PDB file of C-alpha atoms in Angstrom:
ATOM      1  CA  UNK A   1     -12.020  25.392  -6.780  1.00  0.00           C
ATOM      2  CA  UNK A   2     -14.708  22.817  -8.355  1.00  0.00           C
ATOM      3  CA  UNK A   3     -18.413  23.426  -8.115  1.00  0.00           C
ATOM      4  CA  UNK A   4     -18.527  20.183  -5.887  1.00  0.00           C
ATOM      5  CA  UNK A   5     -16.678  21.914  -2.922  1.00  0.00           C
ATOM      6  CA  UNK A   6     -17.079  25.639  -3.915  1.00  0.00           C
ATOM      7  CA  UNK A   7     -19.871  25.963  -1.089  1.00  0.00           C
ATOM      8  CA  UNK A   8     -18.390  23.607   1.457  1.00  0.00           C
ATOM      9  CA  UNK A   9     -18.737  24.848   4.938  1.00  0.00           C
ATOM     10  CA  UNK A  10     -15.721  26.115   6.467  1.00  0.00           C
ATOM     11  CA  UNK A  11     -13.693  23.921   8.885  1.00  0.00           C
ATOM     12  CA  UNK A  12     -14.474  25.387  12.552  1.00  0.00           C
ATOM     13  CA  UNK A  13     -11.552  26.758  14.341  1.00  0.00           C
ATOM     14  CA  UNK A  14     -10.388  25.225  17.348  1.00  0.00           C
ATOM     15  CA  UNK A  15      -8.688  26.369  20.393  1.00  0.00           C
ATOM     16  CA  UNK A  16      -6.707  25.168  23.487  1.00  0.00           C
ATOM     17  CA  UNK A  17      -9.900  25.411  25.483  1.00  0.00           C
ATOM     18  CA  UNK A  18     -11.507  22.715  23.205  1.00  0.00           C
ATOM     19  CA  UNK A  19      -8.864  20.360  24.347  1.00  0.00           C
ATOM     20  CA  UNK A  20      -6.701  20.296  21.324  1.00  0.00           C
ATOM     21  CA  UNK A  21      -5.129  22.668  18.888  1.00  0.00           C
ATOM     22  CA  UNK A  22      -5.306  22.320  15.201  1.00  0.00           C
ATOM     23  CA  UNK A  23      -8.199  21.077  12.942  1.00  0.00           C
ATOM     24  CA  UNK A  24      -7.913  17.531  13.778  1.00  0.00           C
ATOM     25  CA  UNK A  25      -9.101  15.967  17.041  1.00  0.00           C
ATOM     26  CA  UNK A  26      -6.677  13.568  18.531  1.00  0.00           C
ATOM     27  CA  UNK A  27      -9.506  11.385  19.740  1.00  0.00           C
ATOM     28  CA  UNK A  28     -10.228  10.328  16.139  1.00  0.00           C
ATOM     29  CA  UNK A  29      -6.834   8.780  15.695  1.00  0.00           C
ATOM     30  CA  UNK A  30      -6.946   5.223  16.612  1.00  0.00           C
ATOM     31  CA  UNK A  31      -3.505   3.825  15.093  1.00  0.00           C
ATOM     32  CA  UNK A  32       0.160   3.826  15.791  1.00  0.00           C
ATOM     33  CA  UNK A  33       1.421   4.139  12.203  1.00  0.00           C
ATOM     34  CA  UNK A  34       4.852   5.198  11.647  1.00  0.00           C
ATOM     35  CA  UNK A  35       7.068   4.873   8.624  1.00  0.00           C
ATOM     36  CA  UNK A  36      10.850   4.927   8.054  1.00  0.00           C
ATOM     37  CA  UNK A  37      12.492   4.963   4.581  1.00  0.00           C
ATOM     38  CA  UNK A  38      15.983   3.874   4.324  1.00  0.00           C
ATOM     39  CA  UNK A  39      17.641   3.815   0.825  1.00  0.00           C
ATOM     40  CA  UNK A  40      20.755   4.303  -1.107  1.00  0.00           C
ATOM     41  CA  UNK A  41      20.146   6.733  -4.141  1.00  0.00           C
ATOM     42  CA  UNK A  42      23.071   5.125  -5.890  1.00  0.00           C
ATOM     43  CA  UNK A  43      21.337   1.612  -5.677  1.00  0.00           C
ATOM     44  CA  UNK A  44      24.464  -0.091  -4.082  1.00  0.00           C
ATOM     45  CA  UNK A  45      23.169  -3.135  -2.293  1.00  0.00           C
ATOM     46  CA  UNK A  46      25.381  -2.954   0.994  1.00  0.00           C
ATOM     47  CA  UNK A  47      24.506  -4.688   4.347  1.00  0.00           C
ATOM     48  CA  UNK A  48      24.795  -1.158   6.154  1.00  0.00           C
ATOM     49  CA  UNK A  49      21.648  -0.214   4.532  1.00  0.00           C
ATOM     50  CA  UNK A  50      19.897  -3.257   6.211  1.00  0.00           C
ATOM     51  CA  UNK A  51      21.546  -2.294   9.400  1.00  0.00           C
ATOM     52  CA  UNK A  52      20.187   1.258   9.312  1.00  0.00           C
ATOM     53  CA  UNK A  53      16.847   0.074   8.491  1.00  0.00           C
ATOM     54  CA  UNK A  54      16.702  -2.211  11.450  1.00  0.00           C
ATOM     55  CA  UNK A  55      17.951   0.761  13.753  1.00  0.00           C
ATOM     56  CA  UNK A  56      14.993   2.665  12.095  1.00  0.00           C
ATOM     57  CA  UNK A  57      12.469  -0.058  12.882  1.00  0.00           C
ATOM     58  CA  UNK A  58      13.584  -0.149  16.586  1.00  0.00           C
ATOM     59  CA  UNK A  59      12.980   3.479  16.965  1.00  0.00           C
ATOM     60  CA  UNK A  60       9.486   3.121  15.705  1.00  0.00           C
ATOM     61  CA  UNK A  61       8.609   1.164  18.844  1.00  0.00           C
ATOM     62  CA  UNK A  62       7.177   4.256  20.589  1.00  0.00           C
ATOM     63  CA  UNK A  63       4.736   4.265  17.469  1.00  0.00           C
ATOM     64  CA  UNK A  64       3.572   0.792  18.333  1.00  0.00           C
ATOM     65  CA  UNK A  65       5.791  -1.294  16.272  1.00  0.00           C
ATOM     66  CA  UNK A  66       6.509  -3.909  18.685  1.00  0.00           C
ATOM     67  CA  UNK A  67       5.917  -7.628  19.205  1.00  0.00           C
ATOM     68  CA  UNK A  68       3.858  -7.389  22.189  1.00  0.00           C
ATOM     69  CA  UNK A  69       1.316 -10.073  21.156  1.00  0.00           C
ATOM     70  CA  UNK A  70       3.354 -13.373  20.749  1.00  0.00           C
ATOM     71  CA  UNK A  71       0.299 -14.996  18.549  1.00  0.00           C
ATOM     72  CA  UNK A  72       0.083 -12.356  16.046  1.00  0.00           C
ATOM     73  CA  UNK A  73       2.408  -9.990  14.128  1.00  0.00           C
ATOM     74  CA  UNK A  74       2.055  -6.214  14.470  1.00  0.00           C
ATOM     75  CA  UNK A  75       2.834  -5.628  10.838  1.00  0.00           C
ATOM     76  CA  UNK A  76       6.313  -3.984  11.555  1.00  0.00           C
ATOM     77  CA  UNK A  77       9.260  -5.119   9.465  1.00  0.00           C
ATOM     78  CA  UNK A  78      11.541  -4.078   6.768  1.00  0.00           C
ATOM     79  CA  UNK A  79      11.467  -4.708   2.853  1.00  0.00           C
ATOM     80  CA  UNK A  80      14.554  -5.369   0.804  1.00  0.00           C
ATOM     81  CA  UNK A  81      15.682  -7.026  -2.214  1.00  0.00           C
ATOM     82  CA  UNK A  82      17.383 -10.385  -2.209  1.00  0.00           C
ATOM     83  CA  UNK A  83      20.231 -11.046  -4.327  1.00  0.00           C
ATOM     84  CA  UNK A  84      19.503 -13.456  -7.359  1.00  0.00           C
ATOM     85  CA  UNK A  85      22.414 -15.413  -6.381  1.00  0.00           C
ATOM     86  CA  UNK A  86      20.958 -15.922  -3.123  1.00  0.00           C
ATOM     87  CA  UNK A  87      17.840 -17.424  -4.622  1.00  0.00           C
ATOM     88  CA  UNK A  88      19.861 -19.536  -7.200  1.00  0.00           C
ATOM     89  CA  UNK A  89      21.838 -21.187  -4.224  1.00  0.00           C
ATOM     90  CA  UNK A  90      18.945 -21.926  -1.941  1.00  0.00           C
ATOM     91  CA  UNK A  91      16.876 -23.820  -4.900  1.00  0.00           C
ATOM     92  CA  UNK A  92      19.694 -26.125  -5.179  1.00  0.00           C
ATOM     93  CA  UNK A  93      19.648 -26.832  -1.581  1.00  0.00           C
ATOM     94  CA  UNK A  94      15.653 -27.654  -1.302  1.00  0.00           C
ATOM     95  CA  UNK A  95      14.819 -29.464  -4.434  1.00  0.00           C
ATOM     96  CA  UNK A  96      16.328 -32.678  -6.156  1.00  0.00           C
ATOM     97  CA  UNK A  97      15.534 -31.471  -9.685  1.00  0.00           C
ATOM     98  CA  UNK A  98      16.883 -28.240 -11.104  1.00  0.00           C
ATOM     99  CA  UNK A  99      14.717 -25.379 -10.686  1.00  0.00           C
ATOM    100  CA  UNK A 100      14.561 -22.582 -13.367  1.00  0.00           C
ATOM    101  CA  UNK A 101      14.654 -19.219 -12.034  1.00  0.00           C
ATOM    102  CA  UNK A 102      13.800 -16.043 -14.149  1.00  0.00           C
ATOM    103  CA  UNK A 103      16.401 -13.675 -15.041  1.00  0.00           C
ATOM    104  CA  UNK A 104      17.704 -11.274 -12.488  1.00  0.00           C
ATOM    105  CA  UNK A 105      15.140  -8.528 -11.589  1.00  0.00           C
ATOM    106  CA  UNK A 106      12.341 -10.649 -12.646  1.00  0.00           C
ATOM    107  CA  UNK A 107      11.478 -12.747  -9.534  1.00  0.00           C
ATOM    108  CA  UNK A 108       8.938 -11.526  -6.796  1.00  0.00           C
ATOM    109  CA  UNK A 109       8.678 -12.908  -3.193  1.00  0.00           C
ATOM    110  CA  UNK A 110       5.466 -12.676  -1.412  1.00  0.00           C
ATOM    111  CA  UNK A 111       4.231 -13.463   2.273  1.00  0.00           C
ATOM    112  CA  UNK A 112       0.972 -14.774   2.275  1.00  0.00           C
ATOM    113  CA  UNK A 113      -1.276 -15.542   5.344  1.00  0.00           C
ATOM    114  CA  UNK A 114      -3.737 -18.394   4.456  1.00  0.00           C
ATOM    115  CA  UNK A 115      -6.445 -20.155   6.533  1.00  0.00           C
ATOM    116  CA  UNK A 116      -5.449 -23.531   8.089  1.00  0.00           C
TER     117      UNK A 116
END
């Protein structure tokens, strides 16, 4: 213990009569956060990993991960690495002059929300 919290008041005990069991009152929770992690420890990039991540995302629907509002996103999605070859092939399609990409592993992609 540090001096700052040595004399802290104890957390009051709760009971089923209080309407909840434990030290956290459920009425304080206002979000539907849920997290799933799907990864290959060997680093092998295969499509099965994406398929499993999409299944995990689908199973988070009960936590609020649903596109219920057509005009905004709910923040639910998956993150994954794109192969360098994918970017190289796409830059040739969208631009008439050559685009020089950084070496593999040194390219980042961001999704930005900007005012109109």
